[in-house]
Short mmCIF file of C-alpha atoms in Angstrom, two decimals:
data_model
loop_
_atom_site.label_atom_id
_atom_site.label_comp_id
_atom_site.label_asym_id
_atom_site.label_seq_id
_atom_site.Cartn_x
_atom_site.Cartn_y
_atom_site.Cartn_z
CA UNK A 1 5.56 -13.07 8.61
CA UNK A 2 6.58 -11.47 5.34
CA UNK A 3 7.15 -12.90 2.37
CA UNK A 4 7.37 -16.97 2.52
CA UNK A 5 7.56 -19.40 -0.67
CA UNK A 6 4.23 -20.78 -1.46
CA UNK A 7 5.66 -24.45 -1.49
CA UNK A 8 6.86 -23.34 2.54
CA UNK A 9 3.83 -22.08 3.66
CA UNK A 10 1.79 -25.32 2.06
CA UNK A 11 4.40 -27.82 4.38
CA UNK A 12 3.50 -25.73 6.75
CA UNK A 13 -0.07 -26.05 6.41
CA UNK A 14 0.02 -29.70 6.09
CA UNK A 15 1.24 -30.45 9.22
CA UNK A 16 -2.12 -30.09 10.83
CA UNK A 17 -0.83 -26.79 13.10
CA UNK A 18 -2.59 -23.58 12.97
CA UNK A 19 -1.26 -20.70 11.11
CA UNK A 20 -1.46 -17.16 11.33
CA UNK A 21 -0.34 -15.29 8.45
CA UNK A 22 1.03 -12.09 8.80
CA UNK A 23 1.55 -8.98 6.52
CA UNK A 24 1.42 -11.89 3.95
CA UNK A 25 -1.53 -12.99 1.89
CA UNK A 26 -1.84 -16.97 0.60
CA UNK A 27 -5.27 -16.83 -0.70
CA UNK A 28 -5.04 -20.56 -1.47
CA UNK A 29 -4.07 -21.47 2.23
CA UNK A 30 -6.79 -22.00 4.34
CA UNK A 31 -5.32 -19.31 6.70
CA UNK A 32 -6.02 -16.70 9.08
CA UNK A 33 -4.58 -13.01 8.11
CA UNK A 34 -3.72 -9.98 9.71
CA UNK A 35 -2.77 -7.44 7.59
CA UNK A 36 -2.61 -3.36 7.46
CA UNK A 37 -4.85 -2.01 4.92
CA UNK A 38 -2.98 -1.18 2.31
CA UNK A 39 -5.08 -0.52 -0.09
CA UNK A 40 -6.71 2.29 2.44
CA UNK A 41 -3.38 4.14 3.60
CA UNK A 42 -2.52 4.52 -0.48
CA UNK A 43 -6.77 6.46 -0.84
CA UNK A 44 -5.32 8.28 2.45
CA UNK A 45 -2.67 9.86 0.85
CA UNK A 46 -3.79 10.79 -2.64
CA UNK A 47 -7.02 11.93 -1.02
CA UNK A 48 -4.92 14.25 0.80
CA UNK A 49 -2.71 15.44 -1.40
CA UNK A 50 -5.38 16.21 -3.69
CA UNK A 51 -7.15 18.53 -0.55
CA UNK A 52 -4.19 20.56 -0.68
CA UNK A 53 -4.58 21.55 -4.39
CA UNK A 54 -1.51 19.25 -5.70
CA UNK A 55 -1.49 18.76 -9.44
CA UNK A 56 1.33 16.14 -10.37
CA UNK A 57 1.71 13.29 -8.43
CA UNK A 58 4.47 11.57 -8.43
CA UNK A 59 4.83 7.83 -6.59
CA UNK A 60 8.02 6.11 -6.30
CA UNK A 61 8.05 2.76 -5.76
CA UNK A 62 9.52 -0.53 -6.69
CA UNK A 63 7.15 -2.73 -8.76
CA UNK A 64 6.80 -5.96 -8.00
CA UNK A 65 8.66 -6.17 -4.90
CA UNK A 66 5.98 -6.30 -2.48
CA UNK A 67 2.12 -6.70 -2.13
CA UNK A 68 1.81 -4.01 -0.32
CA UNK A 69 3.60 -1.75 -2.53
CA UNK A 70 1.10 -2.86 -4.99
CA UNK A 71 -1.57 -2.46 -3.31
CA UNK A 72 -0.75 0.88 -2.21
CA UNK A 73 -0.63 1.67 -5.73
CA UNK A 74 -4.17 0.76 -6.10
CA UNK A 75 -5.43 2.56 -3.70
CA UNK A 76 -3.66 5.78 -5.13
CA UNK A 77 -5.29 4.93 -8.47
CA UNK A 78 -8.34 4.09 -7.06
CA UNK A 79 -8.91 7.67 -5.55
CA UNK A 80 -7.49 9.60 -8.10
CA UNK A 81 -10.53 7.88 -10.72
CA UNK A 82 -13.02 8.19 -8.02
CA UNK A 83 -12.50 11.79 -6.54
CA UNK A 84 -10.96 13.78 -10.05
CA UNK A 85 -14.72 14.80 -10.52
CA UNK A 86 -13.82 18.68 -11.38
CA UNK A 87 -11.94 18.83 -14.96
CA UNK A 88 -10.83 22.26 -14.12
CA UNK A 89 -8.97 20.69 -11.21
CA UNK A 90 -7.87 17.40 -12.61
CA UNK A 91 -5.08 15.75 -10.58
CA UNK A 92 -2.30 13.93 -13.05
CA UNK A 93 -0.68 10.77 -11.67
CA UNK A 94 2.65 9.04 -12.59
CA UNK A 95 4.47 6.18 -11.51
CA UNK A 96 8.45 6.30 -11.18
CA UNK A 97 9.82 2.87 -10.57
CA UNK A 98 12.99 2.13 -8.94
CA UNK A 99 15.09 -0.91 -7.85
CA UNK A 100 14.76 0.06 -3.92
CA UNK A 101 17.45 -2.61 -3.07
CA UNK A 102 20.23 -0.06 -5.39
CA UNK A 103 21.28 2.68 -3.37
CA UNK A 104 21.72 5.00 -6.65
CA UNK A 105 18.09 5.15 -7.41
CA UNK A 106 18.22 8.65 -6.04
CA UNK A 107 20.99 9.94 -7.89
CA UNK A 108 18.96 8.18 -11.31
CA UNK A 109 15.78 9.28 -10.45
CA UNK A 110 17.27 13.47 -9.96
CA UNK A 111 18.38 12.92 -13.38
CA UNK A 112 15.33 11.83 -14.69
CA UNK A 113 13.19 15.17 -13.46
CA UNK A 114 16.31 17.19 -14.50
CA UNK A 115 15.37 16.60 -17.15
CA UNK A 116 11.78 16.99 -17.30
CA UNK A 117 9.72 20.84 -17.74
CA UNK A 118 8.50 22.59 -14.92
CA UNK A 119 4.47 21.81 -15.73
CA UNK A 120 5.57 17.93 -16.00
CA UNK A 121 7.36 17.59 -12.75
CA UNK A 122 5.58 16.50 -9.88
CA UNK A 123 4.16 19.33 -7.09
CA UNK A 124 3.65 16.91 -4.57
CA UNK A 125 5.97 12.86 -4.02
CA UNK A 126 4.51 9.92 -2.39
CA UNK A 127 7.04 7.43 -1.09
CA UNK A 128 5.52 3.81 -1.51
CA UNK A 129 7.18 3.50 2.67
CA UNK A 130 8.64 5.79 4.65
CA UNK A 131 12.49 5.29 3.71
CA UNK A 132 11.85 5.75 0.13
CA UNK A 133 9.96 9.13 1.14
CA UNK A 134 12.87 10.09 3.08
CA UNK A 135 15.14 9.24 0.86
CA UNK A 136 14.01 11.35 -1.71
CA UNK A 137 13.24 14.44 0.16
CA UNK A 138 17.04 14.42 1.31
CA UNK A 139 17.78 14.34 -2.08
CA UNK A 140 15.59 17.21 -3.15
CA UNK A 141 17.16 18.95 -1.21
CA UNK A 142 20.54 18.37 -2.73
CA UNK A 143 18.91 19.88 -5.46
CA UNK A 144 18.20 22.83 -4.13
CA UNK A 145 14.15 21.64 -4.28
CA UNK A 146 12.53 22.65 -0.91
CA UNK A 147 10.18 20.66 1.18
CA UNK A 148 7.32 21.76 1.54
CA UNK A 149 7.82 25.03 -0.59
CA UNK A 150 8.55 23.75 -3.84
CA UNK A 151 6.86 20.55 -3.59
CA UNK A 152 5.07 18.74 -0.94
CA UNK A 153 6.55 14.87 0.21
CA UNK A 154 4.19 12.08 1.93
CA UNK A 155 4.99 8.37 2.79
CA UNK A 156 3.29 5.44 4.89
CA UNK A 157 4.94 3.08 7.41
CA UNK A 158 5.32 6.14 10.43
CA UNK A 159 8.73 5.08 10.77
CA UNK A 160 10.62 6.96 13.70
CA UNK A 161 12.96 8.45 11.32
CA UNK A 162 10.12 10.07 10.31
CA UNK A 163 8.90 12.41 12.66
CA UNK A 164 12.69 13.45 13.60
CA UNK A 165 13.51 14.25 9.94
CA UNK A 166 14.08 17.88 8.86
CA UNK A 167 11.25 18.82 7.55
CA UNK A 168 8.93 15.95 9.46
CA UNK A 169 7.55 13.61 7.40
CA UNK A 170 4.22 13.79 6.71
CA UNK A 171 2.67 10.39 6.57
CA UNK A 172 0.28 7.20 7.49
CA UNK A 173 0.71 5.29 10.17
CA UNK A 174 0.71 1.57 10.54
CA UNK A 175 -0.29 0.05 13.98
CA UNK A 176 2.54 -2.51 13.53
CA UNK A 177 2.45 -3.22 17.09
CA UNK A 178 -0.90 -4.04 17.08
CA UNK A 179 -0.66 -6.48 14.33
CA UNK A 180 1.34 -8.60 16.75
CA UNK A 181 -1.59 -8.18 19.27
CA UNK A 182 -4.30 -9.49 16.76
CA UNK A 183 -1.91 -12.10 15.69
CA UNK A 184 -2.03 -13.76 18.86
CA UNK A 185 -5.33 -13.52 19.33
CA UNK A 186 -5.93 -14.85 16.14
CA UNK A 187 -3.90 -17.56 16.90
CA UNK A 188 -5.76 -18.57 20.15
CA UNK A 189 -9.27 -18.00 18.37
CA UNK A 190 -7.82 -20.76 15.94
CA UNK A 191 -6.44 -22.84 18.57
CA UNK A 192 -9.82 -22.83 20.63
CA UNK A 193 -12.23 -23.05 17.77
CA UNK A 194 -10.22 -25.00 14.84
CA UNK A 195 -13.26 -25.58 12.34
CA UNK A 196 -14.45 -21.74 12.34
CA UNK A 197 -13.93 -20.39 8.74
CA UNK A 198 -11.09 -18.66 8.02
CA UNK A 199 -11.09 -14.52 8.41
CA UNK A 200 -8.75 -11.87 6.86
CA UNK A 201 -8.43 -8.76 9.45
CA UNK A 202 -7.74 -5.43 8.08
CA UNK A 203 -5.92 -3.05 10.20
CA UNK A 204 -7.14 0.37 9.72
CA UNK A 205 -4.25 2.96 8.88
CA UNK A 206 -4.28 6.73 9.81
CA UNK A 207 -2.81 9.56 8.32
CA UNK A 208 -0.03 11.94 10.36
CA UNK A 209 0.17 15.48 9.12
CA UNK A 210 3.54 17.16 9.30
CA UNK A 211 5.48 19.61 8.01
CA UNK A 212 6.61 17.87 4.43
CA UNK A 213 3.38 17.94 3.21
#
């Protein structure tokens, strides 16, 4: 579950037990995986954005510090080539990177649109998760930048802070609970039939409208 050493997960392996990986990928472990799709909640969220006629968007997210912030990346970048069809109505993307694990990002990433022109700053924010979403729109509004007036604010997890924030976050939610189920029934497919190949399950994700966005 999570993020485990390659090296860990290969001991693991070799002692002959069945393993279910989960949230994780080990593509060169012959394992089982249940994972949300990332890929798909990150298409969700551009896709929507861009149906509600945002210009500049603006992800914040920490590179590098998880696969599925990466892959929600993608997935942004994969719908903004495949759906900016009209030029007239082209949809600009940037990425602002933070170190998620320093509690000043906030304070250094207000500076850095400070100081930016109105026509560069983003009209719409997606947070990579949730907290980072949340985070952010707090902080706008420290700055006297109204959500969802002046700018529009999405994120992905469906984290309970979420819908209870002021304005409620719009997002896409994550059946975390039933990753647990398929877990274990991945786990006694493997048990009961240990030579079957090995299969990768893809939780579908669904988007919550709400008042940020």
């Amino acid at each position: 579950m999570g993020a485990f050493p390659h090296a860990v997960l290969q001991r693991l392996a070799q002692t002959g037990r069945p393993i279910i990986l989960v949230d994780h990928q080990e593509p060169l472990l012959n394992c089982d995986t249940i994972s949300h799709d990332n890929q798909e909640a990150g298409i969700t969220v551009a896709r929507y954005l861009m149906s509600m006629e945002c210009r500049r968007i603006g992800l914040i997210t920490d590179d590098g510090r998880a696969a599925s912030f990466a892959q929600r990346k993608i997935g942004i970048e994969l719908a903004l080539n495949h759906f900016n069809i009209d030029s007239n109505r082209t949809t600009s993307f940037r990425e602002f990177n933070i170190s998620y694990e320093n509690g000043e990002w906030h304070n250094q990433l207000a500076t850095t649109i400070q100081n930016m022109s109105d026509h560069e700053r983003p009209d719409a924010w997606i947070g990579v998760n949730d907290d980072i979403a949340l985070q952010w729109m707090h902080k706008l509004q420290e700055m006297g930048i109204s959500t969802p007036k002046d700018c529009l604010v999405i994120g992905i997890d469906n984290v309970h802070s979420a819908v209870t924030s002021s304005p409620p976050l719009t997002t896409v939610n994550l059946c975390k609970e039933e990753l647990g189920h398929r877990a274990v029934e991945a786990l006694q497919r493997r048990i009961e039939r240990p030579g079957t190949p090995k299969e990768t399950v893809m939780l579908s994700t669904t988007l919550i409208p709400r008042e940020s966005a």
